[in-house]
């Protein structure tokens, strides 16, 4: 029986292990942490968004600049396949109003337990606290509780993640190891990241508040969503969706009333103000909540009193900031192994029978089910091709 080693136990690694084991390959899964799937469990802490139901063209377009690279993998294991797979593990699924797909339990732990049980039934061996350190000759080298260990497999799947959330295992320690092997790598950068803002004391009472029903834009990237006023700046899905634009140097602009035109807002502001303060007039005439008004004042004081000018600021509020939050706080990372470094099967050209999957690869997508789907899809793709090569 042929033997494969999978290094890394996120969704991509677990899926690669499953696919190869189902094809009759003996699989050993190694992870540096004391338990598997740690980032996967954290991703499901507030609701495990596995995938998204929407037209295929829109789904693929979410993967910025890499549609042609990931398209065959997403066609082979896209939203429908993800749901069928999860249902096969006993998870009932439901689709929210925005198309996001979740298990009915909303948690990652039941799915992970069922998944690990399936891998156990397939004979997959799992070694935890095995940290991969590179190669010793033709063998994979590991630091383990029992000391240095080596394995010489017939195929290797690298599923070591990106470089965010180090405490959960994605520490990017593999980068210099592969760089020494001559691979073409792109520098890591934060993706789906929050924004750093040094608030004045005026904002203290609003921290923790969600800004709802807003539109955000940064260069070519735009979204409708929410943002949370956090202690460090702005967080949330709306910000994450446009964080690439911020990273590329574009200004960030908020539309605090995206359902109204500038003219409609100006008309409302043109109502008699009387003795009311400008802040009170804005609140009463526009029904803006306190957090939005506070942000407006924080970013654009002194506010213009002319209705047309004030309406323009409300519709296009420039946000002063200190850049993205540190990479280790980001939901995901851009950068990693460039497309040119792997073949169509995701086998690393410089390392025969060694494949790379998941966030190790240089692709980028927003939150909303896209990240996990692509990790599962690349894991299934490489696992299937590796098994076929070994079984030939």
Coordinates of C-alpha atoms in Angstrom, one line a residue:
X1 CA 0.0 0.0 0.0
X2 CA 1.3 3.5 -0.9
X3 CA 1.8 5.9 2.0
X4 CA 1.1 9.6 2.1
X5 CA 1.8 12.2 4.8
X6 CA -0.4 15.3 5.2
X7 CA 1.1 18.1 7.3
X8 CA -1.5 20.4 8.8
X9 CA -4.9 19.6 10.1
X10 CA -7.1 22.5 8.9
X11 CA -9.9 22.0 6.4
X12 CA -7.6 21.6 3.4
X13 CA -5.4 19.0 5.1
X14 CA -8.2 17.0 6.6
X15 CA -10.0 16.9 3.2
X16 CA -6.8 15.8 1.4
X17 CA -6.4 13.0 4.0
X18 CA -10.0 11.9 3.5
X19 CA -9.8 11.8 -0.3
X20 CA -6.6 9.8 -0.3
X21 CA -7.7 7.4 2.3
X22 CA -10.9 6.7 0.4
X23 CA -8.7 6.0 -2.7
X24 CA -6.9 3.3 -0.8
X25 CA -3.8 5.2 0.2
X26 CA -2.4 4.8 3.7
X27 CA -2.4 8.3 5.3
X28 CA -0.6 9.8 8.2
X29 CA -1.7 13.3 9.3
X30 CA 0.8 15.3 11.4
X31 CA 0.1 18.6 13.2
X32 CA 2.3 20.7 15.5
X33 CA -0.5 21.5 17.9
X34 CA -1.9 19.2 20.7
X35 CA -5.2 18.8 18.8
X36 CA -6.4 19.1 15.2
X37 CA -8.6 21.7 13.5
X38 CA -8.0 24.6 15.9
X39 CA -8.5 27.4 13.4
X40 CA -11.4 25.6 12.0
X41 CA -13.0 25.5 15.4
X42 CA -12.3 29.2 16.0
X43 CA -13.9 30.0 12.6
X44 CA -17.1 28.4 13.8
X45 CA -17.2 30.1 17.1
X46 CA -19.7 32.7 16.0
X47 CA -21.4 30.4 13.4
X48 CA -19.6 28.1 11.0
X49 CA -20.1 29.6 7.5
X50 CA -19.1 26.7 5.3
X51 CA -20.0 28.1 1.9
X52 CA -22.3 30.4 0.0
X53 CA -25.2 29.8 -2.4
X54 CA -25.1 32.2 -5.3
X55 CA -24.6 32.0 -9.1
X56 CA -21.4 30.3 -10.1
X57 CA -20.0 33.3 -11.9
X58 CA -20.5 35.5 -8.8
X59 CA -19.0 32.9 -6.5
X60 CA -15.9 32.4 -8.6
X61 CA -15.5 36.2 -9.0
X62 CA -15.0 36.6 -5.3
X63 CA -11.6 35.0 -5.6
X64 CA -9.8 38.1 -6.7
X65 CA -7.3 37.8 -9.6
X66 CA -7.2 34.0 -9.3
X67 CA -10.5 32.9 -10.9
X68 CA -8.8 31.0 -13.7
X69 CA -6.5 29.2 -11.3
X70 CA -9.1 28.1 -8.7
X71 CA -12.0 27.7 -11.1
X72 CA -11.5 23.9 -11.9
X73 CA -11.1 23.1 -8.2
X74 CA -14.2 25.1 -7.3
X75 CA -16.2 23.5 -10.1
X76 CA -15.1 20.0 -8.8
X77 CA -15.8 20.8 -5.1
X78 CA -18.0 23.9 -4.9
X79 CA -20.9 25.0 -2.7
X80 CA -23.2 22.1 -3.7
X81 CA -20.4 19.5 -3.0
X82 CA -19.5 21.2 0.3
X83 CA -23.1 20.9 1.5
X84 CA -23.5 17.3 0.3
X85 CA -20.2 16.4 2.1
X86 CA -21.3 18.0 5.3
X87 CA -24.7 16.3 5.2
X88 CA -22.9 13.0 4.7
X89 CA -21.3 13.7 8.1
X90 CA -24.7 14.1 9.7
X91 CA -24.9 17.9 9.6
X92 CA -28.2 19.5 8.6
X93 CA -27.6 22.7 6.6
X94 CA -29.5 25.9 6.2
X95 CA -29.1 28.9 4.0
X96 CA -29.4 32.4 5.4
X97 CA -31.0 35.4 3.7
X98 CA -27.7 36.5 2.3
X99 CA -26.9 33.1 0.8
X100 CA -24.5 32.1 3.5
X101 CA -24.7 28.4 4.3
X102 CA -24.3 27.1 7.9
X103 CA -24.8 23.8 9.8
X104 CA -28.1 24.0 11.8
X105 CA -26.0 23.6 15.0
X106 CA -24.1 26.7 13.9
X107 CA -21.0 25.1 15.5
X108 CA -17.8 23.5 14.0
X109 CA -17.3 21.0 16.8
X110 CA -20.0 18.5 15.8
X111 CA -18.8 18.4 12.2
X112 CA -15.2 18.1 13.2
X113 CA -16.0 15.2 15.6
X114 CA -17.9 13.4 12.8
X115 CA -15.1 14.1 10.4
X116 CA -12.4 12.7 12.7
X117 CA -14.5 9.6 13.2
X118 CA -14.7 9.1 9.5
X119 CA -10.9 9.5 9.1
X120 CA -10.4 7.0 12.0
X121 CA -12.7 4.5 10.2
X122 CA -10.6 5.0 7.0
X123 CA -7.5 4.1 8.9
X124 CA -5.9 7.6 9.0
X125 CA -3.2 7.9 11.6
X126 CA -3.0 11.2 13.4
X127 CA 0.1 12.5 15.1
X128 CA -0.3 15.6 17.2
X129 CA 2.6 17.7 18.6
X130 CA 4.6 16.7 15.5
X131 CA 6.1 19.9 14.2
X132 CA 7.5 19.7 10.7
X133 CA 11.0 21.2 10.3
X134 CA 11.8 20.4 6.7
X135 CA 13.6 17.5 5.1
X136 CA 16.4 15.2 6.2
X137 CA 17.6 13.9 2.9
X138 CA 14.6 12.4 1.2
X139 CA 12.7 12.1 4.5
X140 CA 10.3 14.5 6.2
X141 CA 11.7 15.7 9.5
X142 CA 9.7 16.4 12.7
X143 CA 10.2 17.6 16.2
X144 CA 8.0 15.4 18.4
X145 CA 7.6 14.7 22.2
X146 CA 9.6 11.6 21.5
X147 CA 12.4 13.5 19.9
X148 CA 13.4 14.0 16.3
X149 CA 11.5 11.7 13.9
X150 CA 11.5 11.2 10.2
X151 CA 9.0 9.7 7.7
X152 CA 9.7 8.8 4.0
X153 CA 6.3 8.8 2.3
X154 CA 5.4 8.2 -1.3
X155 CA 3.6 11.5 -1.4
X156 CA 3.3 14.6 0.8
X157 CA 0.5 17.1 1.1
X158 CA 1.6 20.4 2.7
X159 CA -1.5 22.1 4.4
X160 CA 0.3 24.4 6.8
X161 CA -2.0 27.5 6.4
X162 CA -1.0 31.1 6.1
X163 CA 0.6 33.4 8.6
X164 CA -2.3 34.7 10.8
X165 CA -3.5 33.4 14.2
X166 CA -0.2 31.9 15.2
X167 CA -1.5 30.5 18.4
X168 CA -3.9 28.3 16.4
X169 CA -1.1 26.9 14.2
X170 CA -0.9 29.2 11.1
X171 CA 2.5 30.7 11.9
X172 CA 4.0 30.8 8.4
X173 CA 7.1 28.9 9.7
X174 CA 7.2 26.9 6.5
X175 CA 8.0 30.0 4.4
X176 CA 11.8 30.0 4.8
X177 CA 11.9 26.2 4.5
X178 CA 10.4 26.3 1.1
X179 CA 12.3 29.5 0.1
X180 CA 15.5 27.5 0.6
X181 CA 14.2 25.0 -1.9
X182 CA 14.0 27.7 -4.5
X183 CA 10.2 28.0 -4.6
X184 CA 8.6 31.2 -6.0
X185 CA 6.9 32.7 -3.0
X186 CA 5.0 35.9 -2.5
X187 CA 5.4 37.9 0.8
X188 CA 2.5 37.4 3.3
X189 CA 0.1 40.3 3.8
X190 CA -3.0 40.6 5.9
X191 CA -6.3 39.8 4.3
X192 CA -9.8 40.2 5.7
X193 CA -8.2 42.5 8.3
X194 CA -9.5 45.2 10.6
X195 CA -8.5 48.8 10.5
X196 CA -6.3 50.6 13.1
X197 CA -7.7 53.9 14.3
X198 CA -6.6 55.9 17.3
X199 CA -9.9 57.2 18.6
X200 CA -10.2 60.4 20.6
X201 CA -11.8 60.1 24.0
X202 CA -15.0 61.4 22.4
X203 CA -15.6 57.9 20.9
X204 CA -15.2 55.9 24.1
X205 CA -18.9 55.5 24.9
X206 CA -19.6 54.2 21.3
X207 CA -16.9 51.5 21.3
X208 CA -18.4 48.1 20.8
X209 CA -21.3 49.5 18.7
X210 CA -22.1 48.1 15.3
X211 CA -22.5 50.5 12.3
X212 CA -25.3 48.8 10.4
X213 CA -26.6 49.4 6.9
X214 CA -23.5 51.2 5.6
X215 CA -21.6 50.9 2.4
X216 CA -17.8 50.9 2.2
X217 CA -15.3 51.4 -0.6
X218 CA -11.6 51.4 -1.1
X219 CA -10.3 51.7 -4.6
X220 CA -12.0 49.0 -6.8
X221 CA -13.4 47.1 -3.8
X222 CA -16.8 47.9 -2.3
X223 CA -19.3 46.2 0.0
X224 CA -22.6 46.6 1.9
X225 CA -22.3 45.4 5.4
X226 CA -21.5 46.2 9.0
X227 CA -18.5 47.5 10.9
X228 CA -17.9 47.5 14.6
X229 CA -16.3 50.4 16.4
X230 CA -13.7 48.4 18.4
X231 CA -11.1 49.6 20.8
X232 CA -8.4 49.4 18.1
X233 CA -10.4 50.7 15.2
X234 CA -13.0 49.2 12.8
X235 CA -13.7 45.4 12.6
X236 CA -16.3 43.3 10.9
X237 CA -17.3 41.8 7.5
X238 CA -17.9 45.1 5.8
X239 CA -14.3 46.3 6.6
X240 CA -12.8 42.9 5.8
X241 CA -14.4 42.9 2.3
X242 CA -12.5 46.1 1.4
X243 CA -9.3 45.6 3.4
X244 CA -7.4 44.7 0.3
X245 CA -8.0 48.2 -1.1
X246 CA -6.6 49.7 2.1
X247 CA -3.6 47.4 1.9
X248 CA -3.0 48.5 -1.7
X249 CA -3.0 52.2 -0.6
X250 CA -6.5 53.3 -1.6
X251 CA -8.4 55.6 0.8
X252 CA -11.3 54.2 2.7
X253 CA -14.7 55.9 2.3
X254 CA -18.0 55.2 4.1
X255 CA -21.5 55.9 2.9
X256 CA -23.5 56.2 6.1
X257 CA -26.9 56.3 4.3
X258 CA -26.5 54.1 1.1
X259 CA -30.2 53.8 0.5
X260 CA -30.6 57.6 -0.1
X261 CA -29.1 59.9 -2.7
X262 CA -27.1 63.1 -1.8
X263 CA -30.1 65.1 -3.1
X264 CA -32.6 63.2 -0.9
X265 CA -30.4 63.7 2.2
X266 CA -29.8 67.4 1.4
X267 CA -33.6 67.8 1.1
X268 CA -34.1 66.3 4.6
X269 CA -31.4 68.5 6.0
X270 CA -33.0 71.6 4.5
X271 CA -35.9 71.4 6.9
X272 CA -36.0 74.4 9.4
X273 CA -33.4 73.9 12.1
X274 CA -34.6 76.5 14.6
X275 CA -32.5 76.7 17.7
X276 CA -31.4 73.0 17.5
X277 CA -27.7 72.2 17.4
X278 CA -26.4 70.8 14.1
X279 CA -25.9 67.4 15.8
X280 CA -29.5 67.4 17.0
X281 CA -30.7 68.5 13.6
X282 CA -28.9 65.6 11.9
X283 CA -30.3 63.1 14.3
X284 CA -33.9 64.3 14.0
X285 CA -34.0 65.0 10.3
X286 CA -32.0 61.9 9.1
X287 CA -32.8 59.4 12.0
X288 CA -29.1 58.7 12.2
X289 CA -28.1 56.7 15.2
X290 CA -25.6 58.1 17.8
X291 CA -22.7 55.9 16.7
X292 CA -22.9 57.1 13.1
X293 CA -23.2 60.7 14.1
X294 CA -20.2 60.3 16.4
X295 CA -18.1 58.7 13.6
X296 CA -19.2 61.6 11.3
X297 CA -18.0 64.1 13.9
X298 CA -14.8 62.2 14.6
X299 CA -13.8 62.1 11.0
X300 CA -15.1 65.3 9.5
X301 CA -15.2 68.1 12.2
X302 CA -16.0 70.8 11.8
X303 CA -19.1 69.6 9.9
X304 CA -20.3 71.9 7.1
X305 CA -23.7 73.4 7.8
X306 CA -24.8 73.8 4.2
X307 CA -27.2 70.9 3.5
X308 CA -25.7 69.9 0.2
X309 CA -22.2 69.9 1.5
X310 CA -23.1 68.0 4.7
X311 CA -25.1 65.4 2.6
X312 CA -22.0 64.9 0.4
X313 CA -19.9 64.2 3.5
X314 CA -22.4 61.7 4.9
X315 CA -22.4 59.9 1.5
X316 CA -18.6 59.8 1.2
X317 CA -17.0 60.0 4.6
X318 CA -13.2 59.7 4.4
X319 CA -11.8 57.6 7.2
X320 CA -8.5 58.6 8.7
X321 CA -6.6 55.5 9.9
X322 CA -3.3 54.0 10.7
X323 CA -3.5 51.1 8.2
X324 CA -4.6 47.5 8.7
X325 CA -4.3 45.7 12.0
X326 CA -1.3 43.4 12.5
X327 CA -1.2 40.3 10.2
X328 CA -1.6 37.9 13.1
X329 CA -5.0 39.4 13.9
X330 CA -6.2 39.0 10.3
X331 CA -8.8 36.4 9.4
X332 CA -6.6 35.2 6.5
X333 CA -3.5 36.2 4.6
X334 CA -2.6 36.9 1.0
X335 CA 0.7 35.7 -0.4
X336 CA 2.4 32.3 -0.1
X337 CA 3.2 29.8 -2.9
X338 CA 2.8 31.5 -6.3
X339 CA 0.7 29.8 -9.0
X340 CA 3.8 29.4 -11.1
X341 CA 5.4 27.2 -8.5
X342 CA 2.8 24.4 -8.8
X343 CA 1.4 22.4 -11.6
X344 CA -2.3 21.9 -12.5
X345 CA -2.5 19.2 -9.8
X346 CA -1.1 21.5 -7.1
X347 CA 2.1 19.5 -7.1
X348 CA 5.1 21.7 -6.3
X349 CA 7.3 21.7 -9.5
X350 CA 10.6 21.7 -7.6
X351 CA 9.5 18.9 -5.3
X352 CA 8.0 15.9 -7.1
X353 CA 5.2 14.1 -5.2
X354 CA 4.8 17.1 -2.8
X355 CA 1.6 19.1 -3.0
X356 CA 0.5 22.4 -1.4
X357 CA -3.1 23.2 -0.5
X358 CA -5.3 25.8 1.3
X359 CA -4.0 29.1 2.5
X360 CA -0.4 28.2 1.7
X361 CA -1.3 29.1 -1.9
X362 CA -1.4 32.7 -3.1
X363 CA -5.1 33.3 -3.4
X364 CA -7.4 35.7 -1.7
X365 CA -11.1 35.9 -1.0
X366 CA -13.5 37.6 1.4
X367 CA -15.2 36.0 4.4
X368 CA -18.7 34.6 3.8
X369 CA -18.0 31.0 3.0
X370 CA -15.4 31.5 0.3
X371 CA -12.3 30.8 2.4
X372 CA -13.4 27.4 3.8
X373 CA -14.8 26.3 0.4
X374 CA -11.5 27.0 -1.3
X375 CA -9.6 25.2 1.4
X376 CA -11.8 22.2 1.1
X377 CA -11.7 22.4 -2.7
X378 CA -7.9 22.6 -3.0
X379 CA -7.5 19.8 -0.4
X380 CA -9.8 17.5 -2.4
X381 CA -8.1 18.4 -5.7
X382 CA -4.6 17.7 -4.6
X383 CA -5.7 14.6 -2.6
X384 CA -7.4 13.2 -5.7
X385 CA -4.5 13.9 -8.0
X386 CA -1.9 12.5 -5.5
X387 CA -3.9 9.3 -5.0
X388 CA -4.3 8.8 -8.8
X389 CA -0.6 9.3 -9.3
X390 CA 0.2 6.8 -6.6
X391 CA -2.3 4.2 -7.8
X392 CA -1.1 4.4 -11.4

